[in-house]
Coordinates of C-alpha atoms in Angstrom, one line a residue:
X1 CA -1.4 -13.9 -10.4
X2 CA -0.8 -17.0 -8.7
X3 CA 2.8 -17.4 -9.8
X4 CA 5.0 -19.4 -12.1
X5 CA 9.0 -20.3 -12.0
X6 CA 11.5 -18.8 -14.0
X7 CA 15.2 -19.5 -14.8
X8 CA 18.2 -18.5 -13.0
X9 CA 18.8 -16.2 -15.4
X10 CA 19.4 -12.0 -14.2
X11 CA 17.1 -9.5 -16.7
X12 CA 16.0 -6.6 -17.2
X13 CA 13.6 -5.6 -14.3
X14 CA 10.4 -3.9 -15.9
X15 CA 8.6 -1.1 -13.5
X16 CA 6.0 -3.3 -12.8
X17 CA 8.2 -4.9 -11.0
X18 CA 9.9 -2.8 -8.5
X19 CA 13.7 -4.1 -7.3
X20 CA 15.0 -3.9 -4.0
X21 CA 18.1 -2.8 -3.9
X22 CA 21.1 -5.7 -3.4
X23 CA 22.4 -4.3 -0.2
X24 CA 18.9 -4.6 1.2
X25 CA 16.9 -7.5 0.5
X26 CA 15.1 -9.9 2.3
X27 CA 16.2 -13.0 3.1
X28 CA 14.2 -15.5 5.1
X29 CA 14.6 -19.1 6.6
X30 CA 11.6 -21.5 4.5
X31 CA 10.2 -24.4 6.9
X32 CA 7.3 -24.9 4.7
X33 CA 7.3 -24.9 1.0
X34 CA 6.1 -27.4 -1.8
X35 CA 8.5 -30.5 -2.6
X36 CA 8.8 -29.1 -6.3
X37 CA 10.3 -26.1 -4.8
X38 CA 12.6 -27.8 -2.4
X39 CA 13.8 -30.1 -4.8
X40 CA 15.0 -27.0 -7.4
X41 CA 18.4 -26.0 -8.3
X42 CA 19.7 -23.4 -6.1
X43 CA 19.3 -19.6 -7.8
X44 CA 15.9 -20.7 -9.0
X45 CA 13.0 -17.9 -8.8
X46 CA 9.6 -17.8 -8.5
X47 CA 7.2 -15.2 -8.6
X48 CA 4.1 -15.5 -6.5
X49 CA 1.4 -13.2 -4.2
X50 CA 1.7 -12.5 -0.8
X51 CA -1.7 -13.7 1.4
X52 CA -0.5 -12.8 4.8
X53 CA 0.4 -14.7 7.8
X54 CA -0.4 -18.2 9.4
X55 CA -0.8 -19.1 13.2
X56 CA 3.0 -19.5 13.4
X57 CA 3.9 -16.0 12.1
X58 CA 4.9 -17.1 8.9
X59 CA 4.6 -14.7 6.0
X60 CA 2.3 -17.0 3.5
X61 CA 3.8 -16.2 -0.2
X62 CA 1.4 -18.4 -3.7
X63 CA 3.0 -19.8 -6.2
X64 CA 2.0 -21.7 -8.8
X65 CA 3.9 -24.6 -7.4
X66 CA 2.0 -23.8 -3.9
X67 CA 2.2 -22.1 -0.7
X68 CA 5.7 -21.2 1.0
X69 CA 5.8 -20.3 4.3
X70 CA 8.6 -17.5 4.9
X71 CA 10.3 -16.7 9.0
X72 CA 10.3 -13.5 8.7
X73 CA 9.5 -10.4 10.0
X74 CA 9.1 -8.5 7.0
X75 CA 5.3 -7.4 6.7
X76 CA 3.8 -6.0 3.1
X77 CA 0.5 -6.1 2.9
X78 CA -1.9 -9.1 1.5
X79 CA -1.8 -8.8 -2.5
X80 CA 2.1 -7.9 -2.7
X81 CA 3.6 -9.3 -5.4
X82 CA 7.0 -10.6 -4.8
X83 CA 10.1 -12.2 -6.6
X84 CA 11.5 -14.9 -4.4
X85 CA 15.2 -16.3 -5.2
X86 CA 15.6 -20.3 -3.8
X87 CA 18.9 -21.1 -2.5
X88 CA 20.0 -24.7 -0.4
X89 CA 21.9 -24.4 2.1
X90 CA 23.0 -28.4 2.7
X91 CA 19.5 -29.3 4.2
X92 CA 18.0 -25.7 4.7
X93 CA 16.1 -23.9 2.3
X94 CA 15.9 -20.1 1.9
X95 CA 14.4 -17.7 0.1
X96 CA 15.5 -14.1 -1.2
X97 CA 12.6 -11.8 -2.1
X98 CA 14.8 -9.8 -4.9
X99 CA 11.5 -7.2 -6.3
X100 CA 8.1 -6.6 -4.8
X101 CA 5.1 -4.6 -5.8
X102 CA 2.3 -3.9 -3.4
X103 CA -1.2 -3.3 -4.4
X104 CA -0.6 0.5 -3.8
X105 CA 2.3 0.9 -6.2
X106 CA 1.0 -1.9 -8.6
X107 CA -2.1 1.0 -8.7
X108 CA 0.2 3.9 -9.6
X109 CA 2.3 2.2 -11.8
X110 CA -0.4 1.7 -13.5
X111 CA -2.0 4.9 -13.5
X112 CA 1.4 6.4 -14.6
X113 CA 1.0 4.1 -18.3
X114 CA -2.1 6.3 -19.3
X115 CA -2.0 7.3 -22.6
X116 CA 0.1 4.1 -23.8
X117 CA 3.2 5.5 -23.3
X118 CA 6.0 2.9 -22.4
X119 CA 6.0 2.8 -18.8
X120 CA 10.0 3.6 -18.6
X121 CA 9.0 7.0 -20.7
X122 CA 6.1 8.0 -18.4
X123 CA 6.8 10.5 -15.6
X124 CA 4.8 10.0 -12.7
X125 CA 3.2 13.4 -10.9
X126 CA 4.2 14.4 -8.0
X127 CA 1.7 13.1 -6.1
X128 CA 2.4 9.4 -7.2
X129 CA 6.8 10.5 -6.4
X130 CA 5.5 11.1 -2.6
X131 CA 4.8 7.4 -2.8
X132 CA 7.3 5.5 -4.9
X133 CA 10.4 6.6 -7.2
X134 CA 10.5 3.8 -9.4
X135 CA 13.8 5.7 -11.1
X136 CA 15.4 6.1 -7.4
X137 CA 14.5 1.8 -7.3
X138 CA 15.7 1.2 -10.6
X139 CA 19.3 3.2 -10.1
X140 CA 19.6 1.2 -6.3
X141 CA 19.2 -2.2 -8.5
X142 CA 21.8 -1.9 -10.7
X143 CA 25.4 -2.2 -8.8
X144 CA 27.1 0.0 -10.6
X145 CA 24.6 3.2 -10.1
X146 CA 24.1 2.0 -6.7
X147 CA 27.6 2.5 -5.9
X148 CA 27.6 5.8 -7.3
X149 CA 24.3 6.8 -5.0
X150 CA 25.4 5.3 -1.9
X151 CA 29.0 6.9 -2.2
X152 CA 27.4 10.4 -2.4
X153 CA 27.7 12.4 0.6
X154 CA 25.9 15.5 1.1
X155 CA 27.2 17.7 4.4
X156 CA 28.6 14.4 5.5
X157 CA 25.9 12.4 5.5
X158 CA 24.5 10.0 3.3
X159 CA 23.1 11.1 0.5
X160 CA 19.7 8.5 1.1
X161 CA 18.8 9.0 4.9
X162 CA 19.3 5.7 6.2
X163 CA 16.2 4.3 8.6
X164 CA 18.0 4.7 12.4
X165 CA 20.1 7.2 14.8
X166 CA 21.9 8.5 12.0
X167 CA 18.9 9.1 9.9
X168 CA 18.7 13.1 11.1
X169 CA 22.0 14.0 9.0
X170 CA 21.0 12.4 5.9
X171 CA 17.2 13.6 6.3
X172 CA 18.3 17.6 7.1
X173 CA 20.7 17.3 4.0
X174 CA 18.1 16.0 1.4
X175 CA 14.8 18.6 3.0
X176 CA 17.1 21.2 2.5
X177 CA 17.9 20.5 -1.2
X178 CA 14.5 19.7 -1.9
X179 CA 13.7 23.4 -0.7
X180 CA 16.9 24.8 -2.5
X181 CA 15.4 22.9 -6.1
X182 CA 18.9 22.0 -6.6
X183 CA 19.5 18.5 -6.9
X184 CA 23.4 18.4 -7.2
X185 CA 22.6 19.8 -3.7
X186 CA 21.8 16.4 -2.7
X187 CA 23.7 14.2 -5.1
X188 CA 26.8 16.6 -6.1
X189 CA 29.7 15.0 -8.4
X190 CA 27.4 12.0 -8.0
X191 CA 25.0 13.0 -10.5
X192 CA 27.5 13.3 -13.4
X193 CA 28.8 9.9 -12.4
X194 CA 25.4 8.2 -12.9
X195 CA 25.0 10.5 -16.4
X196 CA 27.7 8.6 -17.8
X197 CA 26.7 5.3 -16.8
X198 CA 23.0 5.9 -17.5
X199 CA 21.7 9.6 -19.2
X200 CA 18.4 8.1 -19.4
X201 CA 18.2 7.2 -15.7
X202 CA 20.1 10.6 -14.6
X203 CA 17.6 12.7 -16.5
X204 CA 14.5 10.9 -15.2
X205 CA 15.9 11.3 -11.6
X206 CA 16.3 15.4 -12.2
X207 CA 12.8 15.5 -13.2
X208 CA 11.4 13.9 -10.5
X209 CA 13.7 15.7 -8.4
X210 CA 12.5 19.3 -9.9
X211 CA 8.7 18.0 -9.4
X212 CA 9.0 17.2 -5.8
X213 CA 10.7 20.2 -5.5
X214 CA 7.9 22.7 -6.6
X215 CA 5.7 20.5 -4.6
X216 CA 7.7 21.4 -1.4
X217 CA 8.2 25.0 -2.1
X218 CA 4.1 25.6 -3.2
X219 CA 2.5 25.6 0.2
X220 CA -0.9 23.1 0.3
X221 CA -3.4 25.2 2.3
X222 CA -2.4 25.0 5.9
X223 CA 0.3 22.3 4.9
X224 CA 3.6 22.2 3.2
X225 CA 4.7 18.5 1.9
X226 CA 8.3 16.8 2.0
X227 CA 8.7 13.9 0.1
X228 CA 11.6 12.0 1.2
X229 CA 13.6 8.5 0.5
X230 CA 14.4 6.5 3.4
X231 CA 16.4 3.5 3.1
X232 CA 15.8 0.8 5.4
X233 CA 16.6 -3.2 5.2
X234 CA 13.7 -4.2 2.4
X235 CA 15.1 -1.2 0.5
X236 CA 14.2 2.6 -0.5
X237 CA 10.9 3.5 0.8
X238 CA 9.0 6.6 0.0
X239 CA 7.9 9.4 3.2
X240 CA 6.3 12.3 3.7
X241 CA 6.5 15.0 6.0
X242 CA 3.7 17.6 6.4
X243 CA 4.0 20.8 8.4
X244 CA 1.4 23.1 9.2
X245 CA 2.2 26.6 7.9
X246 CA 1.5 29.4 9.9
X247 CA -0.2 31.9 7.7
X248 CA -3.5 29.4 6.5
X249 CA -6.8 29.5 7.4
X250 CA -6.6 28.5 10.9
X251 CA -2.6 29.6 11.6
X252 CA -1.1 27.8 14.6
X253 CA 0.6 30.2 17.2
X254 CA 4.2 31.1 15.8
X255 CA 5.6 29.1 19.2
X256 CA 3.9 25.8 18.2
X257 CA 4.8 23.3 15.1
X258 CA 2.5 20.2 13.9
X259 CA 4.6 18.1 11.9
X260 CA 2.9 14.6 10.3
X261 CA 5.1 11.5 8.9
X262 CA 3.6 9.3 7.3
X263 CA 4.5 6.0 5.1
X264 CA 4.9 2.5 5.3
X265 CA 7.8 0.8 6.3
X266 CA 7.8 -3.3 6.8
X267 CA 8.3 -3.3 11.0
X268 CA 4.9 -0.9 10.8
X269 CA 3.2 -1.5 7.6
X270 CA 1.3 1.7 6.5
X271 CA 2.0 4.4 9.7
X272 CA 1.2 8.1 10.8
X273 CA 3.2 9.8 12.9
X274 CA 1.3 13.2 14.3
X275 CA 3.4 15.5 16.3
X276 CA 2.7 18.3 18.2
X277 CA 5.4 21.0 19.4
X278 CA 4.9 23.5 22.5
X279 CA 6.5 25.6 24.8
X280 CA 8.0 22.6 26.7
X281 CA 5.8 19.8 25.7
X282 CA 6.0 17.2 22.5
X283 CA 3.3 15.4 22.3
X284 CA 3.3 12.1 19.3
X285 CA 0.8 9.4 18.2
X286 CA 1.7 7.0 16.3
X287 CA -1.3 5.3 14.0
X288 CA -1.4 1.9 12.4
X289 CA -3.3 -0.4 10.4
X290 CA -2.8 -3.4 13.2
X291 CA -1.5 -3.5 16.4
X292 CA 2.2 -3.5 16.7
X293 CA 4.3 -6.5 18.4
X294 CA 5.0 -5.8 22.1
X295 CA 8.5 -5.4 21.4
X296 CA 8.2 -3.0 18.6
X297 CA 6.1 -1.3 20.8
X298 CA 8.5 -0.9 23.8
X299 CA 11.0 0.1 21.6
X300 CA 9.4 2.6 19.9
X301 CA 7.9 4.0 23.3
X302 CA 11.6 4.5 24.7
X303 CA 12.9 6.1 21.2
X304 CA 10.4 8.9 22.0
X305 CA 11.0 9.2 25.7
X306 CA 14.9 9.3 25.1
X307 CA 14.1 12.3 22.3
X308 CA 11.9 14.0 25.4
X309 CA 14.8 13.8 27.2
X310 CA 17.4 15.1 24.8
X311 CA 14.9 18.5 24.5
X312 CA 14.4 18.4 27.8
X313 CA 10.6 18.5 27.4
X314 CA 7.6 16.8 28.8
X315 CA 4.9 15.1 26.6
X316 CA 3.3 12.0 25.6
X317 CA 3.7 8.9 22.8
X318 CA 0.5 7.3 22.2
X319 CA 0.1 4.1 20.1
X320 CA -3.1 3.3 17.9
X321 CA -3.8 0.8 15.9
X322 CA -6.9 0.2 13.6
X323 CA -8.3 1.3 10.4
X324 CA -10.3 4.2 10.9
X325 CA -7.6 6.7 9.7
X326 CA -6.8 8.3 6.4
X327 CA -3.0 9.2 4.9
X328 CA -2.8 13.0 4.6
X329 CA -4.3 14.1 0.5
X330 CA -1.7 15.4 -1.8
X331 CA -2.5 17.6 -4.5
X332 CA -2.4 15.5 -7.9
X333 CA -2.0 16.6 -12.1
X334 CA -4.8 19.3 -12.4
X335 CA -4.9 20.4 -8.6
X336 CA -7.5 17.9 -7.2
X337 CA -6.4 16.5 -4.3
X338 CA -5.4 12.4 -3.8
X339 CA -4.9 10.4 -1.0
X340 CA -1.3 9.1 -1.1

């Protein structure tokens, strides 16, 4: 898809094409982009593939029109397909990315279609859910069930853990639902809310709910798996948190805990956090695709050595970036496993 402009006009957004929620797009200064782009009428949108990033550190986005060249920091990977929004500011041009798929999803999504049901109809295992919850997008998208989600509270806390210091609240909240297979545990009065402004929507959510659930509570071998939602500025992005059971083939010592996050968010792209908890050590590495910025680096470094501190334990926080890991394997429809 190279990319093509389309009206002004607000529709309906199809599951191919995931939304991110309005509270949280993207929205990015353009110093480069074709004259028949900067010459449209403010609210325009065009739809184009993202190719990576120039010399400059410009996010490179295709369109059918040409090339734009976005300042921002937000990093999905080469093949994304994005929706970009056009608005003038007197002389300055900007541009909104409104829905994005990456390769990944675009792979799921269409894995989730087999057997030519329509895609809104299809309910994606619980494998796929660990990745993306295209009902969780599509209920963020619309302002009126995004209202009704972000006022739920669950123990005081949001009821999405929101990406930053208060993240631990939201996060403790949701795990402990998800263990508890009781949704209106996480959502409470919420839930009926949304049923009234969209049963379809409400029901779909349950049953992904109920099928990450059983995949928390059902032990994996040596690991149990969390899937989680974590909302951070490009939207509601999918996580996952393996912990190493005690009882499996090779049981860890009841004293220490190996934990493993792992997802992609757009300051870090695709990640792996490992942790490993002892009698007064905790020891992380962090993995990536590509090396982080030094800044992001240095940030992250004192993140872990202020949560040392706060336990009062000694450890380590390595860094390491290149391609020769693999995401954790999540049991798919049938048993066989899949790399998520």
């Amino acid at each position: 898809m190279t990319g093509r402009i389309l009206p002004p006009i607000p529709g309906t957004a199809t599951i191919d094409s995931l939304p991110v929620a309005a509270s949280a797009r993207v929205t990015a200064d353009v110093p480069e982009a074709p004259q028949e782009l900067r010459s449209a009428p403010t609210g325009r949108t065009v739809e184009g593939t993202v190719l990576g990033r120039n010399n400059q550190g410009h996010l490179l986005v295709r369109t059918q029109a040409g090339v734009v060249n976005l300042a921002t920091r937000y990093d999905p990977p080469p093949g994304t397909q994005v929706m970009l929004r056009l608005i003038t500011n007197g002389a300055t041009l900007q541009a909104r990315i409104t829905a994005m798929t990456t390769p990944t999803q675009a792979a799921l999504l269409a894995a989730s279609r087999a057997g030519g049901q329509p895609p809104a109809q299809n309910l994606l295992d619980a494998a796929s859910l660990t990745r993306i919850w295209p009902a969780l997008d599509r209920a963020l998208a619309t302002p009126e069930t995004a209202r009704t989600l972000s006022g739920a509270r669950t123990k005081g806390s949001s009821a999405i853990p929101t990406a930053g210091t208060g993240m631990a609240g939201g996060l403790a909240a949701f795990l402990q639902a998800l263990s508890a297979g009781e949704v209106r545990d996480w959502l409470g009065s919420a839930l009926d809310r949304l049923a009234q402004a969209d049963g379809t929507l409400a029901r779909q959510l349950e049953r992904d709910f109920g099928q990450l659930s059983q995949l928390a509570r059902e032990p994996q071998g040596d690991w149990r798996v969390f899937a989680f939602p974590v909302a951070a500025e490009t939207g509601v992005h999918q996580m996952r948190l393996f912990v190493r059971e005690h009882d499996g083939e090779h049981p860890l010592p009841e004293t220490t805990h190996h934990f493993i996050v792992e997802g992609e968010l757009p300051a870090l792209g695709e990640f792996q956090l490992d942790g490993l908890i002892q009698p007064g050590r905790f020891d992380m590495i962090l993995r990536t695709r590509a090396a982080l910025a030094d800044s992001v680096q240095s940030d992250l470094t004192a993140i872990a050595a202020e949560a040392r501190r706060t336990a009062r334990l000694d450890g380590s926080f390595q860094l390491a970036a290149g391609p020769d890991w693999r995401m954790m394997a999540v049991p798919g429809q049938g048993g066989a496993s899949i790399e998520v």
